[in-house]
Amino acid sequence: MTQANYEFRGTDDYIIDDELMLTMNIAISMNKPLLVKGEPGTGKTALAEAIAKALSKPLIIWSIKSTTKAQDGLYQYDVVKRLYDSQLGNEGVEDVKKYIKLGKIGEAFTSGEQCVLLIDEIDKADLEFPNDLLWELDRMEFYIPETDEIIKAKHAPIVIITSNAEKELPDAFLRRCAFHYIDFPDEALMRRIVLAHYPDIEEELMKQALDAFFYVREYFELKKKPSTSELLDWIDALMRSGVPINNLRNDLPLMSFLLKKDEDREAVKNPYGGLR
């Protein structure tokens, strides 16, 4: 078996485990979109940013909303502006291309160099949205009937698709993607992540902050569990504040950096639920 050629190995501030590194690099070599799932705060979106940084490639981000249609990612034909220009007698109305604006997939396909295309939170769109992109992502091309033009990818982009698993994605779409579920970091990996951001952190603060962080995540029933980014912000706030850190699990100073919902802050302060 040939040794895999690892193009992407993470960055100084994006720590990647071996399984994700292997899956990512195989997906790149196969020209397959990589579908990444995991709870919020596990680094799904940051993965695409890290790949672009590590491989020195442009990053194109398509953030999906509930109203987003697949067509939006390909191109949009501004027929209203063309009609308006026609009524005003403006020149160039006969040139339909003037009124075609490429979407994020169109930008990725026409890029002069290979780029990283992030389709972020695909599960926010309706159920048909993923299936509507099957042909374009499979063939790396799409057709613009208004100009009778086929847009083919000059360089197949590295496609990262994220999902928070809010709804199931169609089987036909899943078959065309490589897949990885990013587990929430355990304490050892989280220590590496913290060190990547704060290499000079005092060992006692590291120990106390991780102990308190995982205790809060595991012991309390929370609406929104604190994520990696909130842990990093909390540590930053603690270092700037100079507050005592000898008993972070019980005291939880600067709690608002860690817990963003009122009911969660009340839950950890509840003497019956109990900080211990």
PDB file of C-alpha atoms in Angstrom:
ATOM      1  CA  MET A   1       0.000   0.000   0.000  1.00  0.00           C
ATOM      2  CA  THR A   2       1.376   3.391  -0.998  1.00  0.00           C
ATOM      3  CA  GLN A   3       2.102   5.822   1.838  1.00  0.00           C
ATOM      4  CA  ALA A   4      -0.377   8.696   1.828  1.00  0.00           C
ATOM      5  CA  ASN A   5       1.065  12.049   0.887  1.00  0.00           C
ATOM      6  CA  TYR A   6       0.020  14.340   3.720  1.00  0.00           C
ATOM      7  CA  GLU A   7      -0.380  17.788   2.228  1.00  0.00           C
ATOM      8  CA  PHE A   8      -2.250  19.192   5.211  1.00  0.00           C
ATOM      9  CA  ARG A   9      -0.850  18.655   8.703  1.00  0.00           C
ATOM     10  CA  GLY A  10      -2.584  21.420  10.607  1.00  0.00           C
ATOM     11  CA  THR A  11      -1.176  24.820  11.497  1.00  0.00           C
ATOM     12  CA  ASP A  12       0.468  26.386  14.514  1.00  0.00           C
ATOM     13  CA  ASP A  13      -2.938  27.366  15.901  1.00  0.00           C
ATOM     14  CA  TYR A  14      -5.107  24.560  14.471  1.00  0.00           C
ATOM     15  CA  ILE A  15      -4.292  21.229  16.093  1.00  0.00           C
ATOM     16  CA  ILE A  16      -5.506  18.272  14.054  1.00  0.00           C
ATOM     17  CA  ASP A  17      -5.729  14.634  15.104  1.00  0.00           C
ATOM     18  CA  ASP A  18      -4.304  11.845  12.938  1.00  0.00           C
ATOM     19  CA  GLU A  19      -7.668  10.501  11.746  1.00  0.00           C
ATOM     20  CA  LEU A  20      -8.909  13.873  10.510  1.00  0.00           C
ATOM     21  CA  MET A  21      -5.553  14.582   8.880  1.00  0.00           C
ATOM     22  CA  LEU A  22      -5.671  11.267   7.016  1.00  0.00           C
ATOM     23  CA  THR A  23      -9.323  11.717   5.953  1.00  0.00           C
ATOM     24  CA  MET A  24      -8.720  15.301   4.818  1.00  0.00           C
ATOM     25  CA  ASN A  25      -5.709  14.450   2.689  1.00  0.00           C
ATOM     26  CA  ILE A  26      -7.379  11.440   1.083  1.00  0.00           C
ATOM     27  CA  ALA A  27     -10.418  13.597   0.242  1.00  0.00           C
ATOM     28  CA  ILE A  28      -8.091  16.151  -1.379  1.00  0.00           C
ATOM     29  CA  SER A  29      -6.339  13.457  -3.425  1.00  0.00           C
ATOM     30  CA  MET A  30      -9.704  12.003  -4.554  1.00  0.00           C
ATOM     31  CA  ASN A  31     -11.203  15.431  -5.378  1.00  0.00           C
ATOM     32  CA  LYS A  32     -14.104  14.596  -3.064  1.00  0.00           C
ATOM     33  CA  PRO A  33     -15.933  17.120  -0.893  1.00  0.00           C
ATOM     34  CA  LEU A  34     -15.289  16.507   2.789  1.00  0.00           C
ATOM     35  CA  LEU A  35     -18.435  16.664   4.925  1.00  0.00           C
ATOM     36  CA  VAL A  36     -17.525  17.553   8.500  1.00  0.00           C
ATOM     37  CA  LYS A  37     -19.978  17.165  11.363  1.00  0.00           C
ATOM     38  CA  GLY A  38     -19.634  17.886  15.066  1.00  0.00           C
ATOM     39  CA  GLU A  39     -21.111  19.979  17.829  1.00  0.00           C
ATOM     40  CA  PRO A  40     -20.626  23.756  17.614  1.00  0.00           C
ATOM     41  CA  GLY A  41     -17.168  24.849  18.675  1.00  0.00           C
ATOM     42  CA  THR A  42     -15.258  21.773  17.504  1.00  0.00           C
ATOM     43  CA  GLY A  43     -13.432  23.631  14.738  1.00  0.00           C
ATOM     44  CA  LYS A  44     -15.411  22.683  11.632  1.00  0.00           C
ATOM     45  CA  THR A  45     -15.343  26.125  10.030  1.00  0.00           C
ATOM     46  CA  ALA A  46     -11.802  26.770  11.247  1.00  0.00           C
ATOM     47  CA  LEU A  47     -10.685  23.604   9.432  1.00  0.00           C
ATOM     48  CA  ALA A  48     -11.247  25.216   6.029  1.00  0.00           C
ATOM     49  CA  GLU A  49      -9.466  28.372   7.166  1.00  0.00           C
ATOM     50  CA  ALA A  50      -6.528  26.303   8.410  1.00  0.00           C
ATOM     51  CA  ILE A  51      -6.286  24.330   5.145  1.00  0.00           C
ATOM     52  CA  ALA A  52      -6.236  27.538   3.097  1.00  0.00           C
ATOM     53  CA  LYS A  53      -3.552  28.982   5.360  1.00  0.00           C
ATOM     54  CA  ALA A  54      -1.405  25.845   5.450  1.00  0.00           C
ATOM     55  CA  LEU A  55      -1.546  25.235   1.692  1.00  0.00           C
ATOM     56  CA  SER A  56      -1.398  28.953   0.765  1.00  0.00           C
ATOM     57  CA  LYS A  57      -4.647  28.822  -1.177  1.00  0.00           C
ATOM     58  CA  PRO A  58      -7.477  31.388  -1.439  1.00  0.00           C
ATOM     59  CA  LEU A  59     -10.496  30.718   0.771  1.00  0.00           C
ATOM     60  CA  ILE A  60     -14.050  31.223  -0.515  1.00  0.00           C
ATOM     61  CA  ILE A  61     -16.800  30.983   2.110  1.00  0.00           C
ATOM     62  CA  TRP A  62     -20.446  30.317   1.301  1.00  0.00           C
ATOM     63  CA  SER A  63     -22.426  30.707   4.529  1.00  0.00           C
ATOM     64  CA  ILE A  64     -25.746  28.907   4.217  1.00  0.00           C
ATOM     65  CA  LYS A  65     -28.991  30.326   5.626  1.00  0.00           C
ATOM     66  CA  SER A  66     -32.509  28.915   5.794  1.00  0.00           C
ATOM     67  CA  THR A  67     -33.442  30.924   2.688  1.00  0.00           C
ATOM     68  CA  THR A  68     -30.375  29.965   0.623  1.00  0.00           C
ATOM     69  CA  LYS A  69     -30.998  28.172  -2.671  1.00  0.00           C
ATOM     70  CA  ALA A  70     -28.492  26.065  -4.584  1.00  0.00           C
ATOM     71  CA  GLN A  71     -28.795  28.451  -7.525  1.00  0.00           C
ATOM     72  CA  ASP A  72     -27.375  31.240  -5.347  1.00  0.00           C
ATOM     73  CA  GLY A  73     -24.037  29.458  -5.222  1.00  0.00           C
ATOM     74  CA  LEU A  74     -23.815  29.108  -9.004  1.00  0.00           C
ATOM     75  CA  TYR A  75     -24.902  32.447 -10.456  1.00  0.00           C
ATOM     76  CA  GLN A  76     -27.622  35.060 -10.366  1.00  0.00           C
ATOM     77  CA  TYR A  77     -29.208  36.755 -13.383  1.00  0.00           C
ATOM     78  CA  ASP A  78     -30.267  40.313 -12.578  1.00  0.00           C
ATOM     79  CA  VAL A  79     -33.204  40.515 -14.950  1.00  0.00           C
ATOM     80  CA  VAL A  80     -34.666  43.496 -13.073  1.00  0.00           C
ATOM     81  CA  LYS A  81     -31.564  45.606 -13.639  1.00  0.00           C
ATOM     82  CA  ARG A  82     -31.496  44.646 -17.296  1.00  0.00           C
ATOM     83  CA  LEU A  83     -35.122  45.670 -17.698  1.00  0.00           C
ATOM     84  CA  TYR A  84     -34.423  48.926 -15.856  1.00  0.00           C
ATOM     85  CA  ASP A  85     -31.427  49.676 -18.073  1.00  0.00           C
ATOM     86  CA  SER A  86     -33.525  48.907 -21.138  1.00  0.00           C
ATOM     87  CA  GLN A  87     -36.239  51.332 -20.064  1.00  0.00           C
ATOM     88  CA  LEU A  88     -33.641  54.047 -19.495  1.00  0.00           C
ATOM     89  CA  GLY A  89     -32.045  53.408 -22.867  1.00  0.00           C
ATOM     90  CA  ASN A  90     -28.672  52.490 -21.320  1.00  0.00           C
ATOM     91  CA  GLU A  91     -26.074  50.942 -23.590  1.00  0.00           C
ATOM     92  CA  GLY A  92     -25.039  47.305 -23.510  1.00  0.00           C
ATOM     93  CA  VAL A  93     -28.433  45.861 -22.594  1.00  0.00           C
ATOM     94  CA  GLU A  94     -28.018  43.252 -25.316  1.00  0.00           C
ATOM     95  CA  ASP A  95     -24.954  41.854 -23.487  1.00  0.00           C
ATOM     96  CA  VAL A  96     -26.581  39.404 -21.078  1.00  0.00           C
ATOM     97  CA  LYS A  97     -23.240  38.589 -19.445  1.00  0.00           C
ATOM     98  CA  LYS A  98     -23.261  42.043 -17.880  1.00  0.00           C
ATOM     99  CA  TYR A  99     -26.185  40.915 -15.747  1.00  0.00           C
ATOM    100  CA  ILE A 100     -24.760  37.580 -14.664  1.00  0.00           C
ATOM    101  CA  LYS A 101     -23.072  37.523 -11.272  1.00  0.00           C
ATOM    102  CA  LEU A 102     -21.292  34.362 -10.209  1.00  0.00           C
ATOM    103  CA  GLY A 103     -22.021  32.873  -6.789  1.00  0.00           C
ATOM    104  CA  LYS A 104     -19.436  31.340  -4.488  1.00  0.00           C
ATOM    105  CA  ILE A 105     -19.258  28.045  -6.396  1.00  0.00           C
ATOM    106  CA  GLY A 106     -18.950  30.007  -9.636  1.00  0.00           C
ATOM    107  CA  GLU A 107     -16.116  32.044  -8.125  1.00  0.00           C
ATOM    108  CA  ALA A 108     -14.342  28.864  -7.026  1.00  0.00           C
ATOM    109  CA  PHE A 109     -14.718  27.254 -10.462  1.00  0.00           C
ATOM    110  CA  THR A 110     -13.397  30.304 -12.331  1.00  0.00           C
ATOM    111  CA  SER A 111     -10.530  31.020  -9.942  1.00  0.00           C
ATOM    112  CA  GLY A 112      -7.144  31.186 -11.616  1.00  0.00           C
ATOM    113  CA  GLU A 113      -5.712  28.875  -8.960  1.00  0.00           C
ATOM    114  CA  GLN A 114      -7.004  26.065  -6.807  1.00  0.00           C
ATOM    115  CA  CYS A 115      -8.910  27.449  -3.836  1.00  0.00           C
ATOM    116  CA  VAL A 116     -10.588  26.114  -0.719  1.00  0.00           C
ATOM    117  CA  LEU A 117     -14.390  26.351  -0.918  1.00  0.00           C
ATOM    118  CA  LEU A 118     -16.219  26.238   2.411  1.00  0.00           C
ATOM    119  CA  ILE A 119     -19.955  25.500   2.270  1.00  0.00           C
ATOM    120  CA  ASP A 120     -20.756  26.335   5.869  1.00  0.00           C
ATOM    121  CA  GLU A 121     -23.700  24.835   7.802  1.00  0.00           C
ATOM    122  CA  ILE A 122     -25.378  23.109   4.869  1.00  0.00           C
ATOM    123  CA  ASP A 123     -28.057  21.666   7.160  1.00  0.00           C
ATOM    124  CA  LYS A 124     -29.570  25.140   7.639  1.00  0.00           C
ATOM    125  CA  ALA A 125     -31.042  25.038   4.111  1.00  0.00           C
ATOM    126  CA  ASP A 126     -34.081  23.044   3.018  1.00  0.00           C
ATOM    127  CA  LEU A 127     -33.921  19.304   2.421  1.00  0.00           C
ATOM    128  CA  GLU A 128     -33.563  19.589  -1.361  1.00  0.00           C
ATOM    129  CA  PHE A 129     -30.601  21.961  -1.192  1.00  0.00           C
ATOM    130  CA  PRO A 130     -27.828  19.288  -1.024  1.00  0.00           C
ATOM    131  CA  ASN A 131     -29.365  17.246  -3.856  1.00  0.00           C
ATOM    132  CA  ASP A 132     -29.581  20.373  -6.018  1.00  0.00           C
ATOM    133  CA  LEU A 133     -25.778  20.623  -5.862  1.00  0.00           C
ATOM    134  CA  LEU A 134     -25.012  16.982  -6.729  1.00  0.00           C
ATOM    135  CA  TRP A 135     -24.316  17.507 -10.438  1.00  0.00           C
ATOM    136  CA  GLU A 136     -22.234  20.628  -9.975  1.00  0.00           C
ATOM    137  CA  LEU A 137     -20.010  19.188  -7.245  1.00  0.00           C
ATOM    138  CA  ASP A 138     -19.724  15.828  -9.006  1.00  0.00           C
ATOM    139  CA  ARG A 139     -18.932  17.178 -12.478  1.00  0.00           C
ATOM    140  CA  MET A 140     -17.280  20.418 -11.373  1.00  0.00           C
ATOM    141  CA  GLU A 141     -19.328  22.376 -13.915  1.00  0.00           C
ATOM    142  CA  PHE A 142     -22.684  24.086 -14.366  1.00  0.00           C
ATOM    143  CA  TYR A 143     -24.716  25.557 -17.225  1.00  0.00           C
ATOM    144  CA  ILE A 144     -25.927  29.154 -17.605  1.00  0.00           C
ATOM    145  CA  PRO A 145     -28.877  29.004 -20.032  1.00  0.00           C
ATOM    146  CA  GLU A 146     -29.148  32.816 -20.328  1.00  0.00           C
ATOM    147  CA  THR A 147     -25.727  32.925 -22.014  1.00  0.00           C
ATOM    148  CA  ASP A 148     -25.646  29.310 -23.300  1.00  0.00           C
ATOM    149  CA  GLU A 149     -22.392  28.878 -21.419  1.00  0.00           C
ATOM    150  CA  ILE A 150     -20.913  25.984 -19.444  1.00  0.00           C
ATOM    151  CA  ILE A 151     -18.756  27.055 -16.504  1.00  0.00           C
ATOM    152  CA  LYS A 152     -16.152  24.376 -15.843  1.00  0.00           C
ATOM    153  CA  ALA A 153     -13.763  24.414 -12.916  1.00  0.00           C
ATOM    154  CA  LYS A 154     -10.332  25.570 -14.066  1.00  0.00           C
ATOM    155  CA  HIS A 155      -8.919  23.941 -10.948  1.00  0.00           C
ATOM    156  CA  ALA A 156     -11.076  21.601  -8.855  1.00  0.00           C
ATOM    157  CA  PRO A 157     -11.473  23.365  -5.505  1.00  0.00           C
ATOM    158  CA  ILE A 158     -10.876  21.684  -2.164  1.00  0.00           C
ATOM    159  CA  VAL A 159     -14.459  21.544  -0.879  1.00  0.00           C
ATOM    160  CA  ILE A 160     -15.229  21.497   2.836  1.00  0.00           C
ATOM    161  CA  ILE A 161     -18.887  21.181   3.864  1.00  0.00           C
ATOM    162  CA  THR A 162     -19.900  21.623   7.487  1.00  0.00           C
ATOM    163  CA  SER A 163     -23.032  20.461   9.268  1.00  0.00           C
ATOM    164  CA  ASN A 164     -24.217  20.806  12.851  1.00  0.00           C
ATOM    165  CA  ALA A 165     -26.368  17.699  12.313  1.00  0.00           C
ATOM    166  CA  GLU A 166     -29.578  19.689  12.791  1.00  0.00           C
ATOM    167  CA  LYS A 167     -31.231  17.591  10.078  1.00  0.00           C
ATOM    168  CA  GLU A 168     -30.387  14.490   8.084  1.00  0.00           C
ATOM    169  CA  LEU A 169     -28.769  14.973   4.680  1.00  0.00           C
ATOM    170  CA  PRO A 170     -29.922  12.970   1.631  1.00  0.00           C
ATOM    171  CA  ASP A 171     -28.262   9.606   1.023  1.00  0.00           C
ATOM    172  CA  ALA A 172     -27.361  10.492  -2.565  1.00  0.00           C
ATOM    173  CA  PHE A 173     -25.448  13.519  -1.299  1.00  0.00           C
ATOM    174  CA  LEU A 174     -23.710  11.570   1.461  1.00  0.00           C
ATOM    175  CA  ARG A 175     -22.487   8.975  -1.060  1.00  0.00           C
ATOM    176  CA  ARG A 176     -20.568  11.655  -2.936  1.00  0.00           C
ATOM    177  CA  CYS A 177     -18.741  13.022   0.106  1.00  0.00           C
ATOM    178  CA  ALA A 178     -15.909  11.876   2.281  1.00  0.00           C
ATOM    179  CA  PHE A 179     -17.043  12.170   5.892  1.00  0.00           C
ATOM    180  CA  HIS A 180     -15.545  12.927   9.280  1.00  0.00           C
ATOM    181  CA  TYR A 181     -17.171  13.541  12.646  1.00  0.00           C
ATOM    182  CA  ILE A 182     -15.068  15.813  14.837  1.00  0.00           C
ATOM    183  CA  ASP A 183     -15.376  14.609  18.404  1.00  0.00           C
ATOM    184  CA  PHE A 184     -15.117  17.217  21.117  1.00  0.00           C
ATOM    185  CA  PRO A 185     -11.463  17.360  22.208  1.00  0.00           C
ATOM    186  CA  ASP A 186     -10.517  15.326  25.258  1.00  0.00           C
ATOM    187  CA  GLU A 187      -8.393  16.935  27.963  1.00  0.00           C
ATOM    188  CA  ALA A 188      -5.077  15.939  26.390  1.00  0.00           C
ATOM    189  CA  LEU A 189      -5.972  17.393  22.989  1.00  0.00           C
ATOM    190  CA  MET A 190      -7.495  20.477  24.583  1.00  0.00           C
ATOM    191  CA  ARG A 191      -4.230  21.049  26.442  1.00  0.00           C
ATOM    192  CA  ARG A 192      -2.402  21.045  23.090  1.00  0.00           C
ATOM    193  CA  ILE A 193      -4.936  23.480  21.647  1.00  0.00           C
ATOM    194  CA  VAL A 194      -4.559  25.856  24.594  1.00  0.00           C
ATOM    195  CA  LEU A 195      -0.772  25.684  24.353  1.00  0.00           C
ATOM    196  CA  ALA A 196      -0.958  26.503  20.647  1.00  0.00           C
ATOM    197  CA  HIS A 197      -2.726  29.757  21.522  1.00  0.00           C
ATOM    198  CA  TYR A 198      -1.054  30.523  24.851  1.00  0.00           C
ATOM    199  CA  PRO A 199       2.406  28.896  24.831  1.00  0.00           C
ATOM    200  CA  ASP A 200       3.455  30.788  27.976  1.00  0.00           C
ATOM    201  CA  ILE A 201       0.434  29.870  30.100  1.00  0.00           C
ATOM    202  CA  GLU A 202       1.258  28.966  33.700  1.00  0.00           C
ATOM    203  CA  GLU A 203       0.807  25.282  34.450  1.00  0.00           C
ATOM    204  CA  GLU A 204      -1.443  25.942  37.450  1.00  0.00           C
ATOM    205  CA  LEU A 205      -3.816  28.066  35.358  1.00  0.00           C
ATOM    206  CA  MET A 206      -3.870  25.398  32.649  1.00  0.00           C
ATOM    207  CA  LYS A 207      -4.670  22.695  35.190  1.00  0.00           C
ATOM    208  CA  GLN A 208      -7.354  24.696  37.008  1.00  0.00           C
ATOM    209  CA  ALA A 209      -9.017  26.013  33.821  1.00  0.00           C
ATOM    210  CA  LEU A 210      -9.240  22.596  32.145  1.00  0.00           C
ATOM    211  CA  ASP A 211     -10.543  20.993  35.333  1.00  0.00           C
ATOM    212  CA  ALA A 212     -13.272  23.639  35.705  1.00  0.00           C
ATOM    213  CA  PHE A 213     -14.132  23.653  31.992  1.00  0.00           C
ATOM    214  CA  PHE A 214     -14.692  19.888  31.679  1.00  0.00           C
ATOM    215  CA  TYR A 215     -16.482  19.793  35.018  1.00  0.00           C
ATOM    216  CA  VAL A 216     -18.979  22.422  33.868  1.00  0.00           C
ATOM    217  CA  ARG A 217     -19.513  20.670  30.513  1.00  0.00           C
ATOM    218  CA  GLU A 218     -20.069  17.242  32.045  1.00  0.00           C
ATOM    219  CA  TYR A 219     -21.773  17.936  35.388  1.00  0.00           C
ATOM    220  CA  PHE A 220     -24.477  20.454  34.432  1.00  0.00           C
ATOM    221  CA  GLU A 221     -27.419  20.233  32.060  1.00  0.00           C
ATOM    222  CA  LEU A 222     -26.723  23.293  29.916  1.00  0.00           C
ATOM    223  CA  LYS A 223     -28.570  24.890  27.004  1.00  0.00           C
ATOM    224  CA  LYS A 224     -25.230  25.704  25.398  1.00  0.00           C
ATOM    225  CA  LYS A 225     -22.155  23.887  26.567  1.00  0.00           C
ATOM    226  CA  PRO A 226     -19.003  26.016  26.461  1.00  0.00           C
ATOM    227  CA  SER A 227     -16.889  25.346  23.384  1.00  0.00           C
ATOM    228  CA  THR A 228     -13.174  25.520  22.677  1.00  0.00           C
ATOM    229  CA  SER A 229     -13.360  29.169  21.629  1.00  0.00           C
ATOM    230  CA  GLU A 230     -15.099  30.059  24.906  1.00  0.00           C
ATOM    231  CA  LEU A 231     -12.438  28.222  26.913  1.00  0.00           C
ATOM    232  CA  LEU A 232      -9.730  30.190  25.096  1.00  0.00           C
ATOM    233  CA  ASP A 233     -11.548  33.471  25.729  1.00  0.00           C
ATOM    234  CA  TRP A 234     -12.018  32.572  29.393  1.00  0.00           C
ATOM    235  CA  ILE A 235      -8.341  31.771  29.828  1.00  0.00           C
ATOM    236  CA  ASP A 236      -7.414  35.033  28.115  1.00  0.00           C
ATOM    237  CA  ALA A 237      -9.760  36.936  30.448  1.00  0.00           C
ATOM    238  CA  LEU A 238      -8.347  35.173  33.514  1.00  0.00           C
ATOM    239  CA  MET A 239      -4.780  36.032  32.534  1.00  0.00           C
ATOM    240  CA  ARG A 240      -5.688  39.678  31.975  1.00  0.00           C
ATOM    241  CA  SER A 241      -7.715  40.040  35.176  1.00  0.00           C
ATOM    242  CA  GLY A 242      -5.282  38.793  37.777  1.00  0.00           C
ATOM    243  CA  VAL A 243      -8.101  37.135  39.771  1.00  0.00           C
ATOM    244  CA  PRO A 244      -7.164  34.209  42.058  1.00  0.00           C
ATOM    245  CA  ILE A 245      -7.089  30.895  40.218  1.00  0.00           C
ATOM    246  CA  ASN A 246      -6.559  28.470  43.087  1.00  0.00           C
ATOM    247  CA  ASN A 247     -10.160  27.196  43.023  1.00  0.00           C
ATOM    248  CA  LEU A 248     -11.620  27.854  39.572  1.00  0.00           C
ATOM    249  CA  ARG A 249     -14.029  24.918  39.656  1.00  0.00           C
ATOM    250  CA  ASN A 250     -15.871  26.325  42.662  1.00  0.00           C
ATOM    251  CA  ASP A 251     -15.460  30.047  42.046  1.00  0.00           C
ATOM    252  CA  LEU A 252     -15.816  30.267  38.252  1.00  0.00           C
ATOM    253  CA  PRO A 253     -14.740  33.930  38.061  1.00  0.00           C
ATOM    254  CA  LEU A 254     -15.593  35.820  34.865  1.00  0.00           C
ATOM    255  CA  MET A 255     -18.223  33.173  34.154  1.00  0.00           C
ATOM    256  CA  SER A 256     -19.802  35.247  31.372  1.00  0.00           C
ATOM    257  CA  PHE A 257     -16.827  34.505  29.127  1.00  0.00           C
ATOM    258  CA  LEU A 258     -17.538  30.783  29.496  1.00  0.00           C
ATOM    259  CA  LEU A 259     -21.335  30.591  29.653  1.00  0.00           C
ATOM    260  CA  LYS A 260     -23.346  32.721  27.245  1.00  0.00           C
ATOM    261  CA  LYS A 261     -26.921  31.959  28.329  1.00  0.00           C
ATOM    262  CA  ASP A 262     -28.555  33.372  31.464  1.00  0.00           C
ATOM    263  CA  GLU A 263     -30.154  30.059  32.408  1.00  0.00           C
ATOM    264  CA  ASP A 264     -26.783  28.287  32.192  1.00  0.00           C
ATOM    265  CA  ARG A 265     -25.147  30.847  34.463  1.00  0.00           C
ATOM    266  CA  GLU A 266     -28.005  30.404  36.919  1.00  0.00           C
ATOM    267  CA  ALA A 267     -27.664  26.620  36.749  1.00  0.00           C
ATOM    268  CA  VAL A 268     -24.051  26.606  37.869  1.00  0.00           C
ATOM    269  CA  LYS A 269     -24.813  29.085  40.646  1.00  0.00           C
ATOM    270  CA  ASN A 270     -27.739  27.002  41.952  1.00  0.00           C
ATOM    271  CA  PRO A 271     -26.754  25.702  45.406  1.00  0.00           C
ATOM    272  CA  TYR A 272     -28.915  22.604  44.860  1.00  0.00           C
ATOM    273  CA  GLY A 273     -27.175  21.754  41.585  1.00  0.00           C
ATOM    274  CA  GLY A 274     -24.045  22.659  43.324  1.00  0.00           C
ATOM    275  CA  LEU A 275     -20.607  23.807  42.431  1.00  0.00           C
ATOM    276  CA  ARG A 276     -18.338  21.600  44.435  1.00  0.00           C
TER     277      ARG A 276
END
